[in-house]
Short mmCIF file of C-alpha atoms in Angstrom, two decimals:
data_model
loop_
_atom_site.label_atom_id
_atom_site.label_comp_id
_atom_site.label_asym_id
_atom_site.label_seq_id
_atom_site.Cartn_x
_atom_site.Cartn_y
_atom_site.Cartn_z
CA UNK L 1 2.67 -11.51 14.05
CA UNK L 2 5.66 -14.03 14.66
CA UNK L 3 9.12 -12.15 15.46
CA UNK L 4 12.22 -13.26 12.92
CA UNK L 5 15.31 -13.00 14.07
CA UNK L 6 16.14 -9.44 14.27
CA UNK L 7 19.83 -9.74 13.15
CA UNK L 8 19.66 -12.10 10.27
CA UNK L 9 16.25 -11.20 8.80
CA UNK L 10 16.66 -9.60 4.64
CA UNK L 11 15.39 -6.73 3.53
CA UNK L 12 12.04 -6.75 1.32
CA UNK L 13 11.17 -4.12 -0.65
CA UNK L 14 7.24 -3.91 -1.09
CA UNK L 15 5.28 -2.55 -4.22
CA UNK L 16 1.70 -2.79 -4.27
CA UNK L 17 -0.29 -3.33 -7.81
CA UNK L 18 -3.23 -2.00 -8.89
CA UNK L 19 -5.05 -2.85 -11.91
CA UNK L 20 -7.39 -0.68 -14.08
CA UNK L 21 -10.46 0.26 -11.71
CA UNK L 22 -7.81 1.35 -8.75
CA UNK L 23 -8.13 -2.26 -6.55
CA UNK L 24 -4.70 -3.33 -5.35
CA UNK L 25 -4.57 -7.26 -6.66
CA UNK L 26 -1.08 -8.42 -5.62
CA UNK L 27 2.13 -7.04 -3.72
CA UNK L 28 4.94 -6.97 -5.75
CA UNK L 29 8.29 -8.29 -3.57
CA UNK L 30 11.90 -8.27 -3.78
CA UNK L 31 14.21 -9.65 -1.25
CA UNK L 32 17.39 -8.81 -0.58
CA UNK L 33 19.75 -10.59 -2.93
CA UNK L 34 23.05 -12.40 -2.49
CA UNK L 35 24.76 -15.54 -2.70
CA UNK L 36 22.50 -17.01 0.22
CA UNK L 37 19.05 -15.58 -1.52
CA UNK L 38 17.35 -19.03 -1.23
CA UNK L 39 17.90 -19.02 2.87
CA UNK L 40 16.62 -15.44 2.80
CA UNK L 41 14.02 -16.45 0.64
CA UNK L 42 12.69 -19.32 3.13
CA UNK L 43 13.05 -16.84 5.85
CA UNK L 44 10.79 -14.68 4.31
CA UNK L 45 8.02 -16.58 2.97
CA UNK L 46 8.92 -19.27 6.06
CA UNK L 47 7.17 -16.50 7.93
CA UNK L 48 4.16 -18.10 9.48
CA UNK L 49 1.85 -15.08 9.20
CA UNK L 50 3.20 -13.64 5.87
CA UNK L 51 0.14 -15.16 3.48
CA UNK L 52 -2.76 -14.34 5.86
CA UNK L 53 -1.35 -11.24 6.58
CA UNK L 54 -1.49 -10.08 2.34
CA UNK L 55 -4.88 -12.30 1.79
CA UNK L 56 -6.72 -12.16 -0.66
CA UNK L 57 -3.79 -10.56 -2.26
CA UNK L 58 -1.62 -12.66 -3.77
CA UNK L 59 2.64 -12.05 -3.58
CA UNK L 60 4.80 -11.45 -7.02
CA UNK L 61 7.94 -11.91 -6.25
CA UNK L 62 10.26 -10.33 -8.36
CA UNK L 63 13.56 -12.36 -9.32
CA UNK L 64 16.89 -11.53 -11.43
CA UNK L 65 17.26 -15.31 -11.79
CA UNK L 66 14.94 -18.46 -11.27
CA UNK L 67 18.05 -20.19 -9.46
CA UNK L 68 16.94 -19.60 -6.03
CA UNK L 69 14.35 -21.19 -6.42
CA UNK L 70 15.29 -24.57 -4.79
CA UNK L 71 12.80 -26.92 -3.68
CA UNK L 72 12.89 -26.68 0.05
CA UNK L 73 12.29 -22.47 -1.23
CA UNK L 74 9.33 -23.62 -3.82
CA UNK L 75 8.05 -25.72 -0.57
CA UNK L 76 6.70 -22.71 1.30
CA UNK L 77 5.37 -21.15 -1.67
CA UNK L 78 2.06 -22.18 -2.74
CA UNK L 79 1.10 -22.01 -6.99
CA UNK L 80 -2.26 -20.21 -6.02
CA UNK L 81 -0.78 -17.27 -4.01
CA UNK L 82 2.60 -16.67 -5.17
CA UNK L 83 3.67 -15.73 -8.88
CA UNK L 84 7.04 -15.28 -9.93
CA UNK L 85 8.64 -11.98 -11.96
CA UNK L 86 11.85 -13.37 -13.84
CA UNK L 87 14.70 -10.87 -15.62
CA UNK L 88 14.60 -11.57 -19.38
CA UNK L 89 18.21 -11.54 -19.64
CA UNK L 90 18.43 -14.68 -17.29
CA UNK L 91 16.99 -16.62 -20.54
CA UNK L 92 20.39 -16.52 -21.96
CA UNK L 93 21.57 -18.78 -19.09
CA UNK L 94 21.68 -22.56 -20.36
CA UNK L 95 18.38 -24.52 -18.58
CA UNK L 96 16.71 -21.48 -17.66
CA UNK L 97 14.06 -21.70 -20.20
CA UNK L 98 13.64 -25.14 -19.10
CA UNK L 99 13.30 -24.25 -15.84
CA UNK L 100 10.56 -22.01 -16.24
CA UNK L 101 8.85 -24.64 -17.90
CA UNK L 102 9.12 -26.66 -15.52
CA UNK L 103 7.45 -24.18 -13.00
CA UNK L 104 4.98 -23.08 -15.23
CA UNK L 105 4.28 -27.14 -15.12
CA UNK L 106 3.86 -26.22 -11.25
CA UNK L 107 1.30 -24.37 -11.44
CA UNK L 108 3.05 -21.01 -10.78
CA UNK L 109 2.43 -18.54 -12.64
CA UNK L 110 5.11 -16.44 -14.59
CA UNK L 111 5.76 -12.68 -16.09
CA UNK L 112 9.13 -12.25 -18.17
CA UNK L 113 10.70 -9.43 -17.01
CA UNK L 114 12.17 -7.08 -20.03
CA UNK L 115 12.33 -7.85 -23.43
CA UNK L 116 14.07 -10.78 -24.28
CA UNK L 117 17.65 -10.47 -24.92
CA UNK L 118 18.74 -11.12 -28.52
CA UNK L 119 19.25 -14.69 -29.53
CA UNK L 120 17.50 -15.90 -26.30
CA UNK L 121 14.82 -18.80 -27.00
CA UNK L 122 11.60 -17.61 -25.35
CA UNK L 123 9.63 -20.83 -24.09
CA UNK L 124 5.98 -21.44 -25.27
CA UNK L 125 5.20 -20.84 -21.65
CA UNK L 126 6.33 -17.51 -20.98
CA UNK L 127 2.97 -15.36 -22.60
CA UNK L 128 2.74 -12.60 -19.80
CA UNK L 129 5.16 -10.42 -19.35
CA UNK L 130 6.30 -7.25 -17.24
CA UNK L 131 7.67 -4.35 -18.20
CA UNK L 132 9.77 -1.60 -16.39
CA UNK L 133 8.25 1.32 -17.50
CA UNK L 134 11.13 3.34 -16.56
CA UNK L 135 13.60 1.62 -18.67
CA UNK L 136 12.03 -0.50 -21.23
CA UNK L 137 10.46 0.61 -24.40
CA UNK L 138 6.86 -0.31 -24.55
CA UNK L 139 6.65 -3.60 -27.05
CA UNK L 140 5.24 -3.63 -30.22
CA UNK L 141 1.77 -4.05 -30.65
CA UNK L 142 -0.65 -5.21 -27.95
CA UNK L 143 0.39 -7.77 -25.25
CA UNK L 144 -1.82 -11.04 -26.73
CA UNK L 145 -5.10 -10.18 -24.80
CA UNK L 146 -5.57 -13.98 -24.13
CA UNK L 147 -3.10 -13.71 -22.10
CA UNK L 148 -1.99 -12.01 -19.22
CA UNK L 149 -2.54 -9.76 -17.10
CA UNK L 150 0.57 -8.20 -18.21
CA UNK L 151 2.39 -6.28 -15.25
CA UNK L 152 3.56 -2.73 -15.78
CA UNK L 153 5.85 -1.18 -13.30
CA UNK L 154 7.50 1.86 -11.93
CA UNK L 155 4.47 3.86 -13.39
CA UNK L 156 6.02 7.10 -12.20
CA UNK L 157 3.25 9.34 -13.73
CA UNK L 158 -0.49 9.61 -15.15
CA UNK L 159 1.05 10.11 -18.50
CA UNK L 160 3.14 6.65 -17.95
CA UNK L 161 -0.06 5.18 -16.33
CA UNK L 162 -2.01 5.84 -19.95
CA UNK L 163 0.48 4.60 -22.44
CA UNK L 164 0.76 1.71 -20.17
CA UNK L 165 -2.83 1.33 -20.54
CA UNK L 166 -2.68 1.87 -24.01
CA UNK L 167 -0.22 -0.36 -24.62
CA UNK L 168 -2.46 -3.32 -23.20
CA UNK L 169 -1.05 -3.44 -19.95
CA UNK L 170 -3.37 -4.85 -16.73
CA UNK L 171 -1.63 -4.46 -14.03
CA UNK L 172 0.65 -1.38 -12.29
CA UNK L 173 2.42 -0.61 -10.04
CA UNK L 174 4.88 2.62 -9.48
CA UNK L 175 4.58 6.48 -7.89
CA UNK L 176 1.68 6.85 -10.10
CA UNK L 177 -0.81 7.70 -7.52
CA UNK L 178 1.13 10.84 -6.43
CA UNK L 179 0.62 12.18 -9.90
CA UNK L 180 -1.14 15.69 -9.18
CA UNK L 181 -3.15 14.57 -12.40
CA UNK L 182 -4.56 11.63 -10.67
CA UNK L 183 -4.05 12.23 -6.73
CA UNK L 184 -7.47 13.21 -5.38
CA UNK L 185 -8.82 13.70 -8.72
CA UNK L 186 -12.63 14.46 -7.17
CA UNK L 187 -10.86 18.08 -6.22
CA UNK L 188 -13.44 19.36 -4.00
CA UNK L 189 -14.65 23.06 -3.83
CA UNK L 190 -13.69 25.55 -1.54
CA UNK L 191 -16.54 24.95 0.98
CA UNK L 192 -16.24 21.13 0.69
CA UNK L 193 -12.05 21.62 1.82
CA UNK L 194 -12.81 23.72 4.50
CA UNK L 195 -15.50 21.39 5.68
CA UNK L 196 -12.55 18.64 5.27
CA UNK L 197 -10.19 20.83 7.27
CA UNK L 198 -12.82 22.02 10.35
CA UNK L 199 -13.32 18.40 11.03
CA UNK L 200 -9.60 17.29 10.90
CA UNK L 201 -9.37 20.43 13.59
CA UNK L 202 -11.83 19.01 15.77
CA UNK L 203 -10.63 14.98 15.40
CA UNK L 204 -7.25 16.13 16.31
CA UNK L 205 -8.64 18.45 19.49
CA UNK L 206 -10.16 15.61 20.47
CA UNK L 207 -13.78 17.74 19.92
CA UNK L 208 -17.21 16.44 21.10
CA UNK L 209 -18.77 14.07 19.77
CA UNK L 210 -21.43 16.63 18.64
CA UNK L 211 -19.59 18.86 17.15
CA UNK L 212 -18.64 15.83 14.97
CA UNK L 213 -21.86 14.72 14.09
CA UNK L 214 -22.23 18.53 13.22
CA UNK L 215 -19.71 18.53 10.49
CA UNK L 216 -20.64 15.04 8.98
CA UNK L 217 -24.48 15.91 8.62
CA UNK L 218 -22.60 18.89 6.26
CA UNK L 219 -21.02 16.50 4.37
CA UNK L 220 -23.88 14.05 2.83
CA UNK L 221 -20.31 11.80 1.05
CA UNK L 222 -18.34 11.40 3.95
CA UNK L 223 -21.42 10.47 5.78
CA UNK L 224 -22.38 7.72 3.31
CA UNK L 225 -18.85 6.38 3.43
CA UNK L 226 -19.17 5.91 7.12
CA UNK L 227 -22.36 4.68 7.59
CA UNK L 228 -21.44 2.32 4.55
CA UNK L 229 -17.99 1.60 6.18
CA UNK L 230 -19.69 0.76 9.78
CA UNK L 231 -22.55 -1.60 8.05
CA UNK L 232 -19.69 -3.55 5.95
CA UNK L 233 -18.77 -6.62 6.61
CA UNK L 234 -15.62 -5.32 8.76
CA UNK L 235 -17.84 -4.64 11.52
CA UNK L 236 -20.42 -7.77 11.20
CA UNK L 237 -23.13 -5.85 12.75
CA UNK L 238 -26.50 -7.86 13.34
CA UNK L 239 -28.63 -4.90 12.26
CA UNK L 240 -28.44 -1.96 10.30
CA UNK L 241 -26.60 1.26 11.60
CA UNK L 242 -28.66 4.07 10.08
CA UNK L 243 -27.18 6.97 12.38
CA UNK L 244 -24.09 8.87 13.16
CA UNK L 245 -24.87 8.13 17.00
CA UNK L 246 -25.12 4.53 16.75
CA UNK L 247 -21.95 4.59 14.22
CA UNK L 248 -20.45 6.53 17.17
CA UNK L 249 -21.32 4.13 20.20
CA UNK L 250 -20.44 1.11 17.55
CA UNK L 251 -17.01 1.98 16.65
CA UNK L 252 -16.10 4.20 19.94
CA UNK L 253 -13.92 7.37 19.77
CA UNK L 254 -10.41 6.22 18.83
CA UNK L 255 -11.92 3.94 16.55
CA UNK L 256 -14.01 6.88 15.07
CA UNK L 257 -11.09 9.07 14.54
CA UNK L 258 -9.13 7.11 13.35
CA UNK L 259 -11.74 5.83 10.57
CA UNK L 260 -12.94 9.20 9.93
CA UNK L 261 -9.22 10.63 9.04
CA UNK L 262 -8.89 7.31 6.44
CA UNK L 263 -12.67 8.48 5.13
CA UNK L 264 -11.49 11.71 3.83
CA UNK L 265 -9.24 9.75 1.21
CA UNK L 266 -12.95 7.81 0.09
CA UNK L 267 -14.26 11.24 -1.45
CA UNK L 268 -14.97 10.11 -5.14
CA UNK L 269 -18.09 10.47 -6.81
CA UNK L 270 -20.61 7.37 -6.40
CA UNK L 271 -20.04 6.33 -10.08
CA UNK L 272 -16.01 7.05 -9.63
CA UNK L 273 -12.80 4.78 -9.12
CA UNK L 274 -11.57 4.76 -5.56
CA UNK L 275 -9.03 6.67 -4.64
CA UNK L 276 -5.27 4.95 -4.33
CA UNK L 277 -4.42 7.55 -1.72
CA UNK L 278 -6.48 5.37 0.48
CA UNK L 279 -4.45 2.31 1.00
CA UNK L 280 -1.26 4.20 0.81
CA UNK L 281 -1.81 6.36 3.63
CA UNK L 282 -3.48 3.73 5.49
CA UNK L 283 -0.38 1.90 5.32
CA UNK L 284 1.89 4.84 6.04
CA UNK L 285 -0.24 5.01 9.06
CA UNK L 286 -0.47 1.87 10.54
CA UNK L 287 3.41 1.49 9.41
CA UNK L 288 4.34 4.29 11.79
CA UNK L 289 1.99 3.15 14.66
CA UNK L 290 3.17 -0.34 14.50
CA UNK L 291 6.88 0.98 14.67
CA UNK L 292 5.83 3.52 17.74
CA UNK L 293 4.69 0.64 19.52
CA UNK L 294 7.98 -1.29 19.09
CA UNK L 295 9.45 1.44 21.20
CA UNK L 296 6.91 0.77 24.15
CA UNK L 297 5.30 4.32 23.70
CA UNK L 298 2.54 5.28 25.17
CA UNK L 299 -1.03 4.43 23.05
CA UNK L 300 -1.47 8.75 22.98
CA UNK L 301 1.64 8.38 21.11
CA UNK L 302 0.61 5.55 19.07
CA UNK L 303 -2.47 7.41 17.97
CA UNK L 304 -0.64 10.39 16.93
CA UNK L 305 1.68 8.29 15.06
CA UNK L 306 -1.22 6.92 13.11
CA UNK L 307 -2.38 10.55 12.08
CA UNK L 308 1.10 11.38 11.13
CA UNK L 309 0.88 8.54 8.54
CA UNK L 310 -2.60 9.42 7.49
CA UNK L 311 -2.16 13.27 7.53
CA UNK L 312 1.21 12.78 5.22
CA UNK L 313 -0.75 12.63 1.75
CA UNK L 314 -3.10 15.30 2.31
CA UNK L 315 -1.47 18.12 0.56
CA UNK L 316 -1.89 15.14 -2.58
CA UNK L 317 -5.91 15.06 -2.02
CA UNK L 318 -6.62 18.45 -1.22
CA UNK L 319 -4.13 19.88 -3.76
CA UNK L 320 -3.03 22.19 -1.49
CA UNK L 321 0.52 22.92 0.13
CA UNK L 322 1.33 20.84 3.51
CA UNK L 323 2.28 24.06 5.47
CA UNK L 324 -1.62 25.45 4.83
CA UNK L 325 -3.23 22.42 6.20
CA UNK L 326 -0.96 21.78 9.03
CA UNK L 327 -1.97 25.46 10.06
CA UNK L 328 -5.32 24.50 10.03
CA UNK L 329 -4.58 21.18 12.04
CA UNK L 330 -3.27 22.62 15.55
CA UNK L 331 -1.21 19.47 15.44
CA UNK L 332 1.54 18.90 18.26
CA UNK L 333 4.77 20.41 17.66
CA UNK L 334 6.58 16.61 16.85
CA UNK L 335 3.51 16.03 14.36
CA UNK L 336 3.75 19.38 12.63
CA UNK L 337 7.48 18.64 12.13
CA UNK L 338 7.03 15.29 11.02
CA UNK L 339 4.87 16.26 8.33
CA UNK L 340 6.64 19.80 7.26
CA UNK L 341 10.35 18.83 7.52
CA UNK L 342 10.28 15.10 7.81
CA UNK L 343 12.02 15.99 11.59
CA UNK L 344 12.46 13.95 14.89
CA UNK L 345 11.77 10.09 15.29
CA UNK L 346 8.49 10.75 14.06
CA UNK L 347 9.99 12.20 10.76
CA UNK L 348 12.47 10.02 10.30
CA UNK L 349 9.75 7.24 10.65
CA UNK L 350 8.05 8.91 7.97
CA UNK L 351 10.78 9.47 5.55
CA UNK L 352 11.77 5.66 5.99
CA UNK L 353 8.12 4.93 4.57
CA UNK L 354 7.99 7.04 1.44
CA UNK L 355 10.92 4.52 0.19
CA UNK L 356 12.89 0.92 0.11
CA UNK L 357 15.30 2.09 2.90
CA UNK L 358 18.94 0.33 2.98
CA UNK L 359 20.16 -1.04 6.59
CA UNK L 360 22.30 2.21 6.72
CA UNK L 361 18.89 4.45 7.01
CA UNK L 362 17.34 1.53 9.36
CA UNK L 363 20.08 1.65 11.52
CA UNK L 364 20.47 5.38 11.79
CA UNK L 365 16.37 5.21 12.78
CA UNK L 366 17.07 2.47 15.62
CA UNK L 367 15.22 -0.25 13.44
CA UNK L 368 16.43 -3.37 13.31
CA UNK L 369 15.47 -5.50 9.86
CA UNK L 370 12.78 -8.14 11.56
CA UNK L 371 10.96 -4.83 13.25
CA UNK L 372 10.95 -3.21 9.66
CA UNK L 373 9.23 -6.31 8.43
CA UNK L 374 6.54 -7.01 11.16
CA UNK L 375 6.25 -3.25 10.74
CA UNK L 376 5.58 -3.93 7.14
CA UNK L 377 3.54 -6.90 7.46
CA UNK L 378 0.85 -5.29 9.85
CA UNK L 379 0.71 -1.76 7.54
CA UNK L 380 -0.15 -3.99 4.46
CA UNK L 381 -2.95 -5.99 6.52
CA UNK L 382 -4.26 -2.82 7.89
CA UNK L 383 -4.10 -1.34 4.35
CA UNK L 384 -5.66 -4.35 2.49
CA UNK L 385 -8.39 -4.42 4.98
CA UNK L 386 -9.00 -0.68 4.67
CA UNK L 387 -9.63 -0.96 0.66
CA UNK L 388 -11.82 -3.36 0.87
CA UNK L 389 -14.06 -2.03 3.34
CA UNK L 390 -14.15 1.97 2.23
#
């Protein structure tokens, strides 16, 4: 990925959205805002790789006022991929309506963010809308189903999820996902977790290959996902791979362990949704790896990195309490901490993850604001890439 300036690069704060069947369909952005928001803006989507990198996802970015959007801004962002999220109060503005006209006109398409403010004119164009589920009420009656898809967000809960869902919303986006209610809602038994934990024990002492094999013939889903993951298009394979030995020698060990960890979030039933753990702690993990690697570390450290990330939402799947499966892990001492206490570099990685961090927490971590974004960038690819093939 291309390197910004590390000093004057903004902050973007990254939501991915879901809609109704679990699929992430767009990434929800905000940049940092401020009188200079259109030169932050250009450096942003001015970012060479920053479209490719999200495809075929497309970017809503999220605005408190359609001012910014000046034309050498609108230049680097293309109608098809980029949508724009625009605060209902900024309708009481003078020309804003018009303005939104105007880029609806464009091509671009447009939620209005809020309900709109009393005494506000609400332009023919503006039919899908977005709703902060955390602060606005719900509106009345069903979104027009013509239209659409209407955007709910901060989705905090499965209860929130439903009325949103209820309420004729398409689109979501939020903490929903961590919802006990929903996270690693194909709860397994208690010989299917232990089979889980035994082969996270022998992925993370690097165990024969064997022994592997072993615990995947044991395990007739996880086996289909990888022999389904190895024969997708990911891997372009010119004939079939019908065996955990050829799966083996095609992907080779780091690759296999590294798949195998992400597998574990793929355990729904055939008929079933996926699982948004997936992408999320395929992002965590590639987040973490990509920021080891800025430091020059070693690729052992890289790797364990990468677990880290993937290890961090287990206690959401398995429904079971962090300090029970890192027991069963005999995970280094930096990874255990990482994942129990949020301690070390490692932890502190982690931690910076789970939220939008400010440049105070950056800075305290030793990350500038361009390594936070190519950091981002590259977990989102990796992410996107892993949804679509597991």
């Amino acid at each position: 990925m291309a390197e910004p300036d590390p000093y004057s690069f903004p902050l973007v704060a990254i939501d991915p959205v879901a809609n109704g069947q679990s699929e992430w369909v767009a990434l929800c952005l905000r940049v940092e805002g401020g009188a200079d928001l259109p030169q932050r803006l250009q450096a942003v989507f001015g970012t060479p790789d920053l479209l490719a990198a999200i495809a075929p996802l497309d970017a809503l970015l999220m605005l408190d006022h359609p001012a910014a959007l000046s034309p050498p801004v609108l230049a680097l962002m293309p109608a098809n991929r980029i949508g724009f999220v625009i605060a209902a109060q900024a309708l009481l503005d003078e020309g804003v309506g018009r303005r939104l006209t105007e880029l609806h006109g464009l091509g671009y398409r447009l939620w209005l963010d809020g309900p709109p403010p009393s005494g506000a004119t609400l332009p023919p164009a503006l039919r899908t809308i977005a709703r902060d589920c955390a602060r606005d009420p719900m509106p009345a009656g069903r979104p027009a189903a013509l239209f659409g898809p209407h955007l709910a967000r901060r989705v905090d809960s499965a209860a929130s999820f439903s009325q949103s869902e209820m309420a004729g919303f398409d689109w979501f986006s939020g903490d929903y996902p961590y919802d006990p209610l929903l996270a690693g809602g194909d709860r397994p038994d208690g010989s299917s977790r232990r089979r889980i934990l035994t082969l996270l024990g022998l992925l993370s002492r690097d165990a024969d290959s064997r022994e592997l094999e072993q615990q995947l013939k044991q395990d007739p889903t996880l086996s289909y996902h990888l022999l389904k993951l190895v024969n997708s298009a990911a891997f372009a394979v010119s004939t079939q791979i019908t065996s955990f030995n050829q799966a083996i020698n095609l992907l080779g060990r780091r690759q296999l362990q590294r798949w195998l960890q992400l597998l574990l979030y793929a355990r729904q039933q055939a008929d079933g949704l996926p699982n948004l753990l997936l992408p999320l702690a395929a992002r965590r993990a590639a987040q973490l790896e990509a920021l080891c690697k800025a430091t020059g570390a070693e690729r052992d450290d890289c790797d364990l990195a990468f677990m880290a990330g993937v290890f961090s939402l287990l206690d959401r799947l398995l429904h079971m309490p962090m300090t029970e499966i890192v027991a069963d892990l005999n995970l280094p001492e930096h990874v255990s901490g990482a994942l129990l206490e949020r301690s070390g570099r490692l932890g502190a990685w982690l931690r910076l993850t789970e939220t939008h961090p400010s440049l105070e927490a950056l800075e305290a971590a030793g990350i500038d604001p361009a390594g936070w974004w190519s950091s981002q960038l590259n977990a989102y690819h990796w992410a996107i890439q892993v949804g679509r093939n597991v």
